[in-house]
Amino acid sequence: MNNKVKQSKLKILLAISIIMAIGSYFLYFHHLFKQDRDFGFVDTENITMDYTIYPSTIPENQLLRIKEAEKLYHQAFDDQIFYTVRDPDKLVKFIKHAWQWDKNAMPYYYDLLHWHDFYDENKEEGMMSFTEFMKKYRHQLVDNTGKPLVEPVVFKKPDMNIYLRNKFADLKYPKFAYEKGWEFSPCTGNNNEEYLPCTDEQLKESIKYFTYALEDGYHCYEHLTARMLFQEGYHYKDNDFKKINKLTEYRKSLTPEDLKQAIDYTEIMAEHSSIIGILRVTEAYLYGLGREQDLVKAYAWTL
């Protein structure tokens, strides 16, 4: 009887040991999987989305300009052919900016998160995937005091990319304001060949965002004046650039002050040899729209 009891206890202990071993096995590989996926970032399984737009912790004089951010991103990562890390040191610098809320770097980091999944492990020898990069260089992602950085939770959901772009546009960041301006106009028909009249509200929103972009350094005079002057929101009537709007077809709701402002902008374009700018200033003097009618000046602008 005692032997049977002992055997029974041994079987129970053996079963418990097997269950514990299997549990440890799954926990271990779950940890590895999660580690590969998150690289020690924010836990993707327990996200509480934070919609706050935080100021950057990087000193203002060290923030990247939009062209600098774009250049640094493309120097650091190949998102065209191999989807690999080009320069680890530059990628460390780029990610530091993105993770510290440098607004101009953040959209390109979203691009990186999208494209790095296209990396093929069978590519040429010596290429480094983003996953490999993070395992090797994660410890270098620190702030100026040496404190480890954490990937902002906003990068854990791709939909947040659109949310942030819209918020940055409203905060008058020029690149995002410029992109936002295109959402409202020009207005196209079903065949997408000819432009249709936009509503005044659409043009108002488009003008607002292009003005934001212009005020902060984007030279988008042509796009802005098109929205100010024409109901279609474009200087041309069609996508093939075969039919152009005449200045006499300007928006009837346009005030004299806004008409003059639009011509002021086109004159800046004309002074920089823009054909559209020269045409509009010539028309302005020819028809007396936004300028006092002056046929001599109209002729002079055509020379």
Phi, psi and omega in degrees: 000317179297322179297320180295320179296316179298317179297320179296317179296320179297319179296319179296315179297321179296318179297317179297319180297319180295317180298317180295322180295317179296318179298318179296322180300311181292322177297321181296312183286332173296320178297316179297316180298314181295323180294318178297324185282319188258343181053028182080018180275201175296138181295117183288344184274344184229056183274129165249108188293133179249118184264012179286138174265105185273148173289153179288145176272000177273137177306142187304322182285356178251358179292151181278138167286162187299320179291325177294319179296316179297315180296316181298318179300312183288333174289329185273328189219138178265109179250022182247318188238297188261344180057047183236169177283126179271315184220103183303320181296318179291326179291323175301312180299316181298313182294323176304318179292315182296319182286343178256026172063037168283107191302327182284340179271333189299317180295328179287333175291324173300319178300316180299315180298328178285311190281334185294339177291345180275359180298134179256120183296346180267012180290181186303148181296143178097347178281146183244127176281164178295324178299313178296320179301314183294325178293327185270326189245005183305324184292344180274353181276082182230161177275188184295342179265359181091004180282131180301136178273153177240135179297124179303143184298337182298339181278356183275348178231117182305328181298336180293340178301313180294318179301313181294318179301318179294319179294318179295325177297317179293334177275005174073025170291123194301317181299316184285326175295319178299314179296320181295326180301329181284346183289337187258337181197161002289167184254126184250157177273188182296325181276356176060021182256317180251145179276142180252161178299134174270163173283157178299327180293319177299315181293324179299315179294317180298315179298320181301312184286324176293328176293318175304313182297318181296317182297334182251023167112351177278120182276073184254041182302318183298315181290322179294313182294329177297320179287326180289322190268323192237143184295333178285343182078022181208152180287334181256158179272344186217165181288342182272000179058035180262334181239124182247143176290141173271151180298332178293349178263022183298160182300131183288340179274000182286129178282156177304324180294316180291325177297315178297318180298319179297318179291325174302317179294319181292332177291324174298318177299315182298322180294342177253025172069024175285127179298317178299316180299315179298318180299314184293320179293320177301313179297321182301314179286327181293316184259354182071041181248110182079357177212156171294136181299129182206101185293329179294314179293324178299315179295319182299323181289344178275347184282000000 
